[in-house]
PDB file of C-alpha atoms and ligand atoms in Angstrom:
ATOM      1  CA  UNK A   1     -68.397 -62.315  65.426  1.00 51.00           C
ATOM      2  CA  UNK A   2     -65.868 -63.143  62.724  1.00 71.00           C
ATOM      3  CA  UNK A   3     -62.876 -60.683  62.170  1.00 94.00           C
ATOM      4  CA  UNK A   4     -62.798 -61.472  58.844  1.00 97.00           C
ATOM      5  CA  UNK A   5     -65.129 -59.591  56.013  1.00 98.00           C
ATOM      6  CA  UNK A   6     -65.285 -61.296  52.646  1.00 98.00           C
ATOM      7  CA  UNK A   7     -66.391 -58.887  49.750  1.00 97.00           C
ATOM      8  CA  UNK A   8     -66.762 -60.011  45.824  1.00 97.00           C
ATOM      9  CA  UNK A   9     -64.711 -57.643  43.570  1.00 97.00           C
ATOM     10  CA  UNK A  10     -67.230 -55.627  41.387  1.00 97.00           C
ATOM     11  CA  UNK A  11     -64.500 -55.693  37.971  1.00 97.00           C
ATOM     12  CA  UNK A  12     -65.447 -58.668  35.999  1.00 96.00           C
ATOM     13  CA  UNK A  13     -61.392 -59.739  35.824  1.00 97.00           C
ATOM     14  CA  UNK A  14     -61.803 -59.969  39.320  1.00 97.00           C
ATOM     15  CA  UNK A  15     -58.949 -56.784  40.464  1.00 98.00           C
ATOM     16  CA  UNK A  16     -59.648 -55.428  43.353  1.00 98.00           C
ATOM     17  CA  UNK A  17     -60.417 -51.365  43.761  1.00 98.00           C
ATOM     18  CA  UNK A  18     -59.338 -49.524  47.296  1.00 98.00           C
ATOM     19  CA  UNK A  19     -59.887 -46.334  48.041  1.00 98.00           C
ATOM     20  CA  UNK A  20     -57.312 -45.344  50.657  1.00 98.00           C
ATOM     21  CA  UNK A  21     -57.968 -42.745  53.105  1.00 98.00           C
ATOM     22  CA  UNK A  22     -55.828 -41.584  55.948  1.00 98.00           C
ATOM     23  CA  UNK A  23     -54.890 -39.035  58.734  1.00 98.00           C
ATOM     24  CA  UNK A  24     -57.934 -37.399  58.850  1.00 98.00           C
ATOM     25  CA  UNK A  25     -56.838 -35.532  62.251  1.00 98.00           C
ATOM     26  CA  UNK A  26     -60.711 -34.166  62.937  1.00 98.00           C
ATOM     27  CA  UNK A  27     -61.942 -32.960  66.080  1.00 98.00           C
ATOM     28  CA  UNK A  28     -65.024 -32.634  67.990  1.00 97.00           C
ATOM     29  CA  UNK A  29     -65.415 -29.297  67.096  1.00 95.00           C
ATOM     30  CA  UNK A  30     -65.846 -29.262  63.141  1.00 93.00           C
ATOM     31  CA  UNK A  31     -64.666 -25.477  63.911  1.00 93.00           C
ATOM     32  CA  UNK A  32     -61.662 -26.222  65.115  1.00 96.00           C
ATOM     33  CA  UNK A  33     -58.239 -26.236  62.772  1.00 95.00           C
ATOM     34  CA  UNK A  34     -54.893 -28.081  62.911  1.00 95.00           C
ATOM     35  CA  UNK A  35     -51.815 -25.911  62.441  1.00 95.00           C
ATOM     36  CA  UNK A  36     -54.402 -23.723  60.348  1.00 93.00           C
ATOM     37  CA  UNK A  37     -56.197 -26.404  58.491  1.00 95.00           C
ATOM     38  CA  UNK A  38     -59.937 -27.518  59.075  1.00 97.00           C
ATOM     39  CA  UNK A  39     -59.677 -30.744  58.980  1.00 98.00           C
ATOM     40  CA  UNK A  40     -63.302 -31.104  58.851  1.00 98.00           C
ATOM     41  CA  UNK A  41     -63.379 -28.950  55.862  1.00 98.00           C
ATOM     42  CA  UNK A  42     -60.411 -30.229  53.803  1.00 98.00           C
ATOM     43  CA  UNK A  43     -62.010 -34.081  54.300  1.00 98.00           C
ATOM     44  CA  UNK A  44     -65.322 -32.593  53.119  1.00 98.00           C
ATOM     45  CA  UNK A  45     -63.195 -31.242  50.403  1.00 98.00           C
ATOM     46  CA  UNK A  46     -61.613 -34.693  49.994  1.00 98.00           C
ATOM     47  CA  UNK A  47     -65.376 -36.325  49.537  1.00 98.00           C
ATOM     48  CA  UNK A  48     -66.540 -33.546  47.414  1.00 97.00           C
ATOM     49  CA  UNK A  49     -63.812 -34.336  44.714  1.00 98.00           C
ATOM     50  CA  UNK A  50     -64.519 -38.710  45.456  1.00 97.00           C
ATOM     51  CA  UNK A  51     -67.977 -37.839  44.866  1.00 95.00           C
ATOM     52  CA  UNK A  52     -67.075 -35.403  41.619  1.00 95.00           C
ATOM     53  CA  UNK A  53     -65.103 -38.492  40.445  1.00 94.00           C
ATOM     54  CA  UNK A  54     -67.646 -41.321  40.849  1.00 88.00           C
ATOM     55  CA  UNK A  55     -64.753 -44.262  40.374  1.00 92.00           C
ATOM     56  CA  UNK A  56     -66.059 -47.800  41.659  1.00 94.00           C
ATOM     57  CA  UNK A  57     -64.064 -48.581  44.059  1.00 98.00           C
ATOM     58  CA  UNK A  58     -64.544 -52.485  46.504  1.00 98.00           C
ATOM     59  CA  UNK A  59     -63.706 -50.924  49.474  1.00 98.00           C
ATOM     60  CA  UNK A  60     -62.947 -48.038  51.342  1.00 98.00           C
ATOM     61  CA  UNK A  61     -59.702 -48.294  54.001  1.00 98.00           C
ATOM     62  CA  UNK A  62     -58.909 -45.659  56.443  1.00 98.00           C
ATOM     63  CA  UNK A  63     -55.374 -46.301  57.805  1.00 98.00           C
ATOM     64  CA  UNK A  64     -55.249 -44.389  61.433  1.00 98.00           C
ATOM     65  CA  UNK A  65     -55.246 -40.576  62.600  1.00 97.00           C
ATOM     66  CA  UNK A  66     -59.182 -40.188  62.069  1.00 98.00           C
ATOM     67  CA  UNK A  67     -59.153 -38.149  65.660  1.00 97.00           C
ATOM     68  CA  UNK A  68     -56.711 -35.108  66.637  1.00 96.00           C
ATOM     69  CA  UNK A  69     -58.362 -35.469  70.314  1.00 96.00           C
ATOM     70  CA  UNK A  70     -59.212 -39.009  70.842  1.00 95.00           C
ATOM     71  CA  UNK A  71     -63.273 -37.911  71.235  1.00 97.00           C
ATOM     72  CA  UNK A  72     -66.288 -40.095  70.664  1.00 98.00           C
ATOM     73  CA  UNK A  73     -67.139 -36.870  68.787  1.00 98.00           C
ATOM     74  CA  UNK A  74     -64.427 -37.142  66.410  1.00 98.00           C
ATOM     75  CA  UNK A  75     -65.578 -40.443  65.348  1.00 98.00           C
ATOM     76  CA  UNK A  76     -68.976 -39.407  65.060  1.00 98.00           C
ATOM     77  CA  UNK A  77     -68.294 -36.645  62.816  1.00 98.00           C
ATOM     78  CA  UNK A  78     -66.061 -39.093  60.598  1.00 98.00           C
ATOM     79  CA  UNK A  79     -68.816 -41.610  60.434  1.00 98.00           C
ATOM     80  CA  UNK A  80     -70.972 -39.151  59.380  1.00 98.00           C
ATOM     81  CA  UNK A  81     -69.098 -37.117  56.752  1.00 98.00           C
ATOM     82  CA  UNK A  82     -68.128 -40.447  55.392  1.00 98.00           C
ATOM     83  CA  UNK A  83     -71.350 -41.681  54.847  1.00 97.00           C
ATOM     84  CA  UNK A  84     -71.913 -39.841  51.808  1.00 95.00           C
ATOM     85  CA  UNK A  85     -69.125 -42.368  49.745  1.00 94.00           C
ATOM     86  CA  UNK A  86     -71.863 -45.406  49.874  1.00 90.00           C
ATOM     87  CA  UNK A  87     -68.903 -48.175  49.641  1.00 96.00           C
ATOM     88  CA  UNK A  88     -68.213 -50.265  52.488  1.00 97.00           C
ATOM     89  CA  UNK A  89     -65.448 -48.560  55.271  1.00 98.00           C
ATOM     90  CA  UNK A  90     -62.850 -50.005  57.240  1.00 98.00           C
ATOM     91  CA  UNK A  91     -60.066 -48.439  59.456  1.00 98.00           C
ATOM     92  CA  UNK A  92     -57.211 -49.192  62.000  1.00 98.00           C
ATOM     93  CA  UNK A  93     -55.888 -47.404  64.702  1.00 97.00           C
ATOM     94  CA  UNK A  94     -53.464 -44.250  64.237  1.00 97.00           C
ATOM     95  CA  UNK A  95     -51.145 -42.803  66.911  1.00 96.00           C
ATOM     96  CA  UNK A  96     -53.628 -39.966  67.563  1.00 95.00           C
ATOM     97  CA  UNK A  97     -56.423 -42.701  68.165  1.00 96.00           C
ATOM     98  CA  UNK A  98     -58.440 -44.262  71.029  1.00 96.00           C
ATOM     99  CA  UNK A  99     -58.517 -47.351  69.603  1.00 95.00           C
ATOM    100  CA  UNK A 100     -60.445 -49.179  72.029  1.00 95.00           C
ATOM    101  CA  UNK A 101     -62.893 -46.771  71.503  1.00 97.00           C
ATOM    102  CA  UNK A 102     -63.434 -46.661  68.087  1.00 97.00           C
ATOM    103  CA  UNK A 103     -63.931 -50.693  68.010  1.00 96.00           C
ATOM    104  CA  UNK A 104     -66.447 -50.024  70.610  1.00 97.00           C
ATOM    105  CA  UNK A 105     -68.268 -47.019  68.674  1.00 98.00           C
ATOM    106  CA  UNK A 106     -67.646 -47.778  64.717  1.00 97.00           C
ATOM    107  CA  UNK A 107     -69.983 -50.967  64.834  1.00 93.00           C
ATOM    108  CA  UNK A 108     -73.099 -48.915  65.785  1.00 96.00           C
ATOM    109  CA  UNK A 109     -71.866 -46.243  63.020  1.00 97.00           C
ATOM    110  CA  UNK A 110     -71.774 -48.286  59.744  1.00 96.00           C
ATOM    111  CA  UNK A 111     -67.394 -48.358  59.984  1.00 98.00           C
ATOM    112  CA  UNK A 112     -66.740 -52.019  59.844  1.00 98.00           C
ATOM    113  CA  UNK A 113     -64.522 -53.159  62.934  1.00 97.00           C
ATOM    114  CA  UNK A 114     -63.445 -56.492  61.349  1.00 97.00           C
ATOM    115  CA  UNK A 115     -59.704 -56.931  61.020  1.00 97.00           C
ATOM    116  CA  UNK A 116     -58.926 -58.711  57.839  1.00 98.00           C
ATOM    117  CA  UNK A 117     -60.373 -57.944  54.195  1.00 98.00           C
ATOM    118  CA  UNK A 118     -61.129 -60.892  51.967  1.00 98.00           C
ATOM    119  CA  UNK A 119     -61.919 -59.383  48.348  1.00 98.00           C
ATOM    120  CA  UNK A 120     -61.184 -61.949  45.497  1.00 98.00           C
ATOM    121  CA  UNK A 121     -57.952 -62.829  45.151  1.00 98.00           C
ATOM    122  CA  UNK A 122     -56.357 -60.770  48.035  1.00 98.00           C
ATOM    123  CA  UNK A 123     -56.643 -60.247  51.846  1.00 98.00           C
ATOM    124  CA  UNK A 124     -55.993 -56.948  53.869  1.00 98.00           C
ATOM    125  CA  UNK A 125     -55.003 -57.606  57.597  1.00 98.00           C
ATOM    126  CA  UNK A 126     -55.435 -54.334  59.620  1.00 98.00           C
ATOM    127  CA  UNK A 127     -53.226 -54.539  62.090  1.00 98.00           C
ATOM    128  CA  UNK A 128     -52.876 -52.249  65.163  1.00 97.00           C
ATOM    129  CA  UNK A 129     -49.578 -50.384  65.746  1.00 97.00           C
ATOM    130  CA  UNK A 130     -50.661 -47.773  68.404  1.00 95.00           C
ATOM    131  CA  UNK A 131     -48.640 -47.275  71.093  1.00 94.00           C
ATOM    132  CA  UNK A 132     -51.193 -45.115  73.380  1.00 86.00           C
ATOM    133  CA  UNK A 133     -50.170 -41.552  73.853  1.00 84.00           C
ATOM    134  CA  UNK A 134     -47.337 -41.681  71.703  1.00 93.00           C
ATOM    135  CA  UNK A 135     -46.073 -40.716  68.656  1.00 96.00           C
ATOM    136  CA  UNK A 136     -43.802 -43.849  67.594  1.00 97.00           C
ATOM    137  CA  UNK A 137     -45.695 -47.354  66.785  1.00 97.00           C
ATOM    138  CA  UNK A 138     -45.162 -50.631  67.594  1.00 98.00           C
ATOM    139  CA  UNK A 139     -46.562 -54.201  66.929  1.00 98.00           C
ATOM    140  CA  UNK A 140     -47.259 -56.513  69.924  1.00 97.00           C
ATOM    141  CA  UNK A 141     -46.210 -60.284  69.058  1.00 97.00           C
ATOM    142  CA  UNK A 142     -49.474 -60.748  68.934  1.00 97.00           C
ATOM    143  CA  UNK A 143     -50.228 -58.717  65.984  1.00 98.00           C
ATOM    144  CA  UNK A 144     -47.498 -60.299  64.308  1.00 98.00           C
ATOM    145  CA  UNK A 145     -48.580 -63.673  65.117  1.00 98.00           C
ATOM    146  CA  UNK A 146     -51.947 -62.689  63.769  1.00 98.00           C
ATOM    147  CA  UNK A 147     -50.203 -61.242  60.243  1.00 98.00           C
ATOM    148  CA  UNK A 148     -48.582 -64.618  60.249  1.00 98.00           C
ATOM    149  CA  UNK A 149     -51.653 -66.890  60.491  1.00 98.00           C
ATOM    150  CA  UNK A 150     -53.906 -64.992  57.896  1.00 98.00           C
ATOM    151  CA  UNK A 151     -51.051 -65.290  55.514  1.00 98.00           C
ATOM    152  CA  UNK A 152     -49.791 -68.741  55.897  1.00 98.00           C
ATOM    153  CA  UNK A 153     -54.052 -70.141  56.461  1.00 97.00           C
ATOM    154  CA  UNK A 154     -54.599 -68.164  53.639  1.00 98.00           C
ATOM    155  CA  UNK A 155     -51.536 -69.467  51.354  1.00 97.00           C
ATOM    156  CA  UNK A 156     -53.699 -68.605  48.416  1.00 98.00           C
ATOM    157  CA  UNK A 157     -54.295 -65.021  48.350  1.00 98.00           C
ATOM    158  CA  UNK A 158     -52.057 -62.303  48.058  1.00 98.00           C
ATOM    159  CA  UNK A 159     -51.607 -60.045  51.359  1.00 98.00           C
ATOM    160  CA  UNK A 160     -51.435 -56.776  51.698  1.00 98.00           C
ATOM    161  CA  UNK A 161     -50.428 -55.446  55.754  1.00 98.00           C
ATOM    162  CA  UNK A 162     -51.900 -52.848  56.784  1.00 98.00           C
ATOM    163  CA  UNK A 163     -51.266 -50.303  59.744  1.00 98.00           C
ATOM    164  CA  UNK A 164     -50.498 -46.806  60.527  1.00 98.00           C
ATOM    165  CA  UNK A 165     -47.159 -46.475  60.935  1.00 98.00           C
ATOM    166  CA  UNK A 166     -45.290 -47.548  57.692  1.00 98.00           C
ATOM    167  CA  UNK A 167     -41.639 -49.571  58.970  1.00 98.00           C
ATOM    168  CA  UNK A 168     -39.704 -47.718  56.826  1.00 98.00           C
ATOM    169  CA  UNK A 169     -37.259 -44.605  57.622  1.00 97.00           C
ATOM    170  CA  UNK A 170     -38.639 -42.049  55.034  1.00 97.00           C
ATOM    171  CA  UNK A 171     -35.613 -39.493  55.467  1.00 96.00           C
ATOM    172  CA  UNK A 172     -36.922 -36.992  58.129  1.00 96.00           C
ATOM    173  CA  UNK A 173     -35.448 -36.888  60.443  1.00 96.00           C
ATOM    174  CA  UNK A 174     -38.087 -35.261  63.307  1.00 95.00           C
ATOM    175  CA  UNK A 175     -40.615 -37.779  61.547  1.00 95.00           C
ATOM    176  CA  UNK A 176     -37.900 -41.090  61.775  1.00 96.00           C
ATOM    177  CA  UNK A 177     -37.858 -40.535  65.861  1.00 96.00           C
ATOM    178  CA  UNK A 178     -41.592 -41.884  65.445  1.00 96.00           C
ATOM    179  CA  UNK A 179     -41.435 -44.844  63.240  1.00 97.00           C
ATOM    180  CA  UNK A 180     -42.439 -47.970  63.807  1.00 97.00           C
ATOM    181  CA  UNK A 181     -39.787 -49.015  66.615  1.00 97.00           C
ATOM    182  CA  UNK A 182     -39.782 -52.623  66.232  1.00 98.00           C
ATOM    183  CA  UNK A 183     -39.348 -52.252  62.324  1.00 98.00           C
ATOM    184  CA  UNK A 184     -36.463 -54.993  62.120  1.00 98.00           C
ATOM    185  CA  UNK A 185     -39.275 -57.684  64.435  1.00 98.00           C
ATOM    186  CA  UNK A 186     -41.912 -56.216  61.374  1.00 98.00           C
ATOM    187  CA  UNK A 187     -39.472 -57.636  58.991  1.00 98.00           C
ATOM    188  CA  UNK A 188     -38.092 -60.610  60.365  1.00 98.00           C
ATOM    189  CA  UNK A 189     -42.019 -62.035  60.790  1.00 98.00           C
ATOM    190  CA  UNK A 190     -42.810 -61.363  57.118  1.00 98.00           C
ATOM    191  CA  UNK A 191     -39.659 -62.875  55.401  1.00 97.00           C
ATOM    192  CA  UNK A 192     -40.733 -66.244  54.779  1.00 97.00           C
ATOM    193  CA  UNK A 193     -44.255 -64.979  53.904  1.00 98.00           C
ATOM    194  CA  UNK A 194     -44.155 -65.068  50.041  1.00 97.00           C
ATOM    195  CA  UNK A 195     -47.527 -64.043  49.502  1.00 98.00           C
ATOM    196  CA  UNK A 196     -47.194 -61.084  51.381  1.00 98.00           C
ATOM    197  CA  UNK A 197     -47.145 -58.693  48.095  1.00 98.00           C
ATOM    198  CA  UNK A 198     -47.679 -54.767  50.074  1.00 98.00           C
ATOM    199  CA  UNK A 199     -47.455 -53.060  52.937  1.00 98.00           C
ATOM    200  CA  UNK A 200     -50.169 -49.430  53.166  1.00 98.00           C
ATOM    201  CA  UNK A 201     -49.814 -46.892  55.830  1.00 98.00           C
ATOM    202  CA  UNK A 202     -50.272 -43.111  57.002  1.00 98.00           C
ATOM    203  CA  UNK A 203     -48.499 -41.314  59.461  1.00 97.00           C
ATOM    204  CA  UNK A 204     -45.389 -39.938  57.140  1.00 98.00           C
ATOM    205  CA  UNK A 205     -48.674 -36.991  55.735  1.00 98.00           C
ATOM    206  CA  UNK A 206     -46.317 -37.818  52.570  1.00 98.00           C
ATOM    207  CA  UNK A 207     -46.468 -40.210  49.338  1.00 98.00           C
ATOM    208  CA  UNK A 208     -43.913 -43.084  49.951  1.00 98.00           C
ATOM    209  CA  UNK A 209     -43.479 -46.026  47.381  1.00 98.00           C
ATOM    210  CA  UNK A 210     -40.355 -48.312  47.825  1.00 98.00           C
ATOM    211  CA  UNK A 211     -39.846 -51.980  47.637  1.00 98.00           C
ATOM    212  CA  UNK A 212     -37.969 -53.589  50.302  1.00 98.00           C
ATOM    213  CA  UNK A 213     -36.976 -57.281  50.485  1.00 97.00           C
ATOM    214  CA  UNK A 214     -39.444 -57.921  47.737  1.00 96.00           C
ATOM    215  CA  UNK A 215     -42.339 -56.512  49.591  1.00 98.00           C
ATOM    216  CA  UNK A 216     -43.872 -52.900  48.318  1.00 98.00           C
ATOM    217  CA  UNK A 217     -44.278 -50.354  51.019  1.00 98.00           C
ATOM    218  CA  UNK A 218     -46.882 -47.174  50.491  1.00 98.00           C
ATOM    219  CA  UNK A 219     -47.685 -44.499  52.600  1.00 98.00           C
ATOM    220  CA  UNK A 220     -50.192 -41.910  51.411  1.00 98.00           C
ATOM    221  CA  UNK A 221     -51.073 -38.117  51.810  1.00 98.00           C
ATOM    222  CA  UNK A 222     -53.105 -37.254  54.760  1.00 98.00           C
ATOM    223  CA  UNK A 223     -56.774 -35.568  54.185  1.00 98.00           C
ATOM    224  CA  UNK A 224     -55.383 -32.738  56.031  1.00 98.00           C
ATOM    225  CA  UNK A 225     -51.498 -31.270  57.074  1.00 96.00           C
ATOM    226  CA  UNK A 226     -48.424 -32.604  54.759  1.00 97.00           C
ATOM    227  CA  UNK A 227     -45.304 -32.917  56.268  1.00 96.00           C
ATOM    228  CA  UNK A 228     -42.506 -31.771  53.966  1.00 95.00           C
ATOM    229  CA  UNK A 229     -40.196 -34.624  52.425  1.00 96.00           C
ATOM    230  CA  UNK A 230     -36.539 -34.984  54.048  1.00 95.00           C
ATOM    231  CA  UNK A 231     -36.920 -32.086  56.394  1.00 95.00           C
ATOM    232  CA  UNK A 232     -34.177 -32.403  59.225  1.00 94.00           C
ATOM    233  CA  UNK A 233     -36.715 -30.697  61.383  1.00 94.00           C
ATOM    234  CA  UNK A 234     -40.271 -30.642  61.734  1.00 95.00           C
ATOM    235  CA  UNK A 235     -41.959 -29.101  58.484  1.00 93.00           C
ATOM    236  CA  UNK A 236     -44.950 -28.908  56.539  1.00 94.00           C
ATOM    237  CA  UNK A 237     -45.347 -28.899  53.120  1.00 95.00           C
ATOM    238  CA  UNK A 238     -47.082 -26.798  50.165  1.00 94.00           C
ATOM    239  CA  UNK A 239     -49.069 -30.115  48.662  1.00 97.00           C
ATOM    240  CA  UNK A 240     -53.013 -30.363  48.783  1.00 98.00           C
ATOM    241  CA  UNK A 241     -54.819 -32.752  51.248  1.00 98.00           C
ATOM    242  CA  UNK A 242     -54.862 -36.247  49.024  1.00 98.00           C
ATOM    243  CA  UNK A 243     -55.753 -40.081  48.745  1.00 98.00           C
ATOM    244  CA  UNK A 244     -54.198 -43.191  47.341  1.00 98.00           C
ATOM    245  CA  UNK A 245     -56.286 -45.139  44.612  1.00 98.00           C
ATOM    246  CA  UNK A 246     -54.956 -49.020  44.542  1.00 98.00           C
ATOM    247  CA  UNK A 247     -56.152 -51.671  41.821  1.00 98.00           C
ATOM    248  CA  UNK A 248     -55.188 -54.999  43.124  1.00 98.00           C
ATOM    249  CA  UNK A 249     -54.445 -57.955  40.333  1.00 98.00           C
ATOM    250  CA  UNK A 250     -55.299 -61.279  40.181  1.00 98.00           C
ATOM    251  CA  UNK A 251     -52.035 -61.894  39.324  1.00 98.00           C
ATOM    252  CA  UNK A 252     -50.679 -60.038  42.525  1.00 98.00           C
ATOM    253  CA  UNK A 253     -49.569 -57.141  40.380  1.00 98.00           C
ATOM    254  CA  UNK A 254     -50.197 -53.335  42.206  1.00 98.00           C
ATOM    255  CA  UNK A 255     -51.256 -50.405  40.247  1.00 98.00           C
ATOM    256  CA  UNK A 256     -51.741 -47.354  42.294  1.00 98.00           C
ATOM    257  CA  UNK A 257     -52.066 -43.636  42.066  1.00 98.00           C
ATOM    258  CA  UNK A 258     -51.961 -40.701  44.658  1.00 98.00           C
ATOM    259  CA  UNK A 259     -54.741 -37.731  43.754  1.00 98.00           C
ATOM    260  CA  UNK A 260     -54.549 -34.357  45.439  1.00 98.00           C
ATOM    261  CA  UNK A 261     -57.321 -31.557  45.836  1.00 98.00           C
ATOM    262  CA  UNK A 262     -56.750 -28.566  42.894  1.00 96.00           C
ATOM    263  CA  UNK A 263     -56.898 -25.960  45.553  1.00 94.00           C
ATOM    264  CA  UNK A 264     -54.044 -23.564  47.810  1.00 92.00           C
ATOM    265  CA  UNK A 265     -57.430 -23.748  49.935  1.00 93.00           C
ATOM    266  CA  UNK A 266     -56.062 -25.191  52.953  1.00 95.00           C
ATOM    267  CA  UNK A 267     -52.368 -24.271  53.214  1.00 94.00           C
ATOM    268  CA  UNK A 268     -51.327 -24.814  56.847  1.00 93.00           C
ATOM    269  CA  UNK A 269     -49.539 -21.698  59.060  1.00 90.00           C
ATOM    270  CA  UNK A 270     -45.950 -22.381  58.169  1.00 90.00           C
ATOM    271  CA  UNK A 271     -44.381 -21.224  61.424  1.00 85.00           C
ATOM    272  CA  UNK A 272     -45.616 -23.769  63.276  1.00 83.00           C
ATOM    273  CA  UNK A 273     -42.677 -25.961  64.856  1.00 82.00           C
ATOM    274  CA  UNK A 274     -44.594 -28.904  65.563  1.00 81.00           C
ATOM    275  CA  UNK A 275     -48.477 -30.327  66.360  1.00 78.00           C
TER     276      UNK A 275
HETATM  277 FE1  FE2 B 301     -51.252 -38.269  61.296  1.00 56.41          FE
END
């Protein structure tokens, strides 16, 4: 089977629409909560407001932390609770992620397991940074080789990497200690890559948009927990659970918005010191 999926944008000037989903953290139990938060119910949540909405989107992505315990069940219950958006899903592998496993379950679920994204004028490579049983990531030479080919075969569109861990210090420091740890490799094997145009992740639970070496780097809320910006320790914060909207240009130009629930409904248990 191919690893490559090629969609046709629905907008008739050809931009591309991405829904961007991330950290779901569920469990097998859709009882059971994260540092107070059912993350079950606060992704139903999520999909009740999507669904309230009714935006056209290409594509949904899902950019790592769908589990909290690594469970066939987990992905089960995200396959079928995200069902109900009708677009097209695809997802890579978060530190809190079996990965093999989900390739092996998500193609008998309806989650696509292909690797790269062709939509129009741009490509998505999903890349896996999951370093199993830890926190920090990591990309094997392999998945930078694998970056590197899409983008220089594909000369013509404009690239967008994505994986779970974004390579950028965000200014926590608890949440720095589990970056990506080969962020200076990430950079050095995307310099001469000119059509690489953005870089999506999760991980940070917090809304990061910076440019870097003239590459844009996003990370997103989670579905669930936030973690509070430029906390020296760990530390959650007050937002709602959240997504990313992204309209991708012909041109290469990004326009993209972060939405939040309008509810206090899941605040997490602000004592906790860590998860
Ligand atoms: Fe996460």
């Amino acid at each position: 089977m191919s690893d490559i999926f090629t969609l046709t944008p629905k907008a008739a000037d050809e931009s591309v629409r991405i829904l961007q989903l991330t950290d779901t953290h569920l469990f097998a139990q859709g009882d059971r909560t994260l540092l107070g938060v059912n993350t079950k119910d606060s992704f139903s949540a999520v999909l009740d407001a999507l669904e309230a909405k009714s935006e056209e989107f290409d594509f949904v992505l899902v950019t790592g932390d769908i589990s909290q315990d690594y469970s066939p069940e987990s992905y089960q219950l995200f396959a079928a609770l995200i069902a109900r958006l009708k677009q097209q899903v695809f997802f890579l592998p978060g530190n809190h992620d079996d990965g093999p496993l989900m390739y092996r379950m998500f193609g008998n679920l309806n989650v696509h397991t292909e690797k790269s994204i062709v939509c129009g004028h741009w490509q998505l490579v999903c890349l896996n940074s999951e370093v199993y049983g830890v926190p920090h990531g990591w990309l094997q030479r392999e998945e930078l080789n694998y970056l590197r080919k899409m983008a220089k075969t594909n000369r013509q569109l404009h690239t967008v990497a994505c994986l779970h861990h974004l390579p950028r210090m965000v200014g926590c420091a608890w949440l720095d200690t589990q970056t990506l740890h080969n962020q200076n490799e990430f950079y050095e094997a995307v310099r001469d890559l000119d059509n690489l145009r953005l870089v999506l992740s999760g991980h940070v639970h917090q809304e990061v948009d910076e440019m870097h070496e003239q590459v844009r780097y996003l990370a997103s809320p989670s579905t669930s927990i936030q973690f509070a910006p430029h906390s020296l320790d760990f530390a959650l914060d007050y937002k709602a659970p959240g997504w990313r909207t992204l309209t991708l240009h012909p041109d290469g130009q990004v326009e993209t918005e972060v939405h939040r629930l309008q509810t206090e409904s899941f605040r997490p248990n602000f004592d906790s010191r860590g998860y």
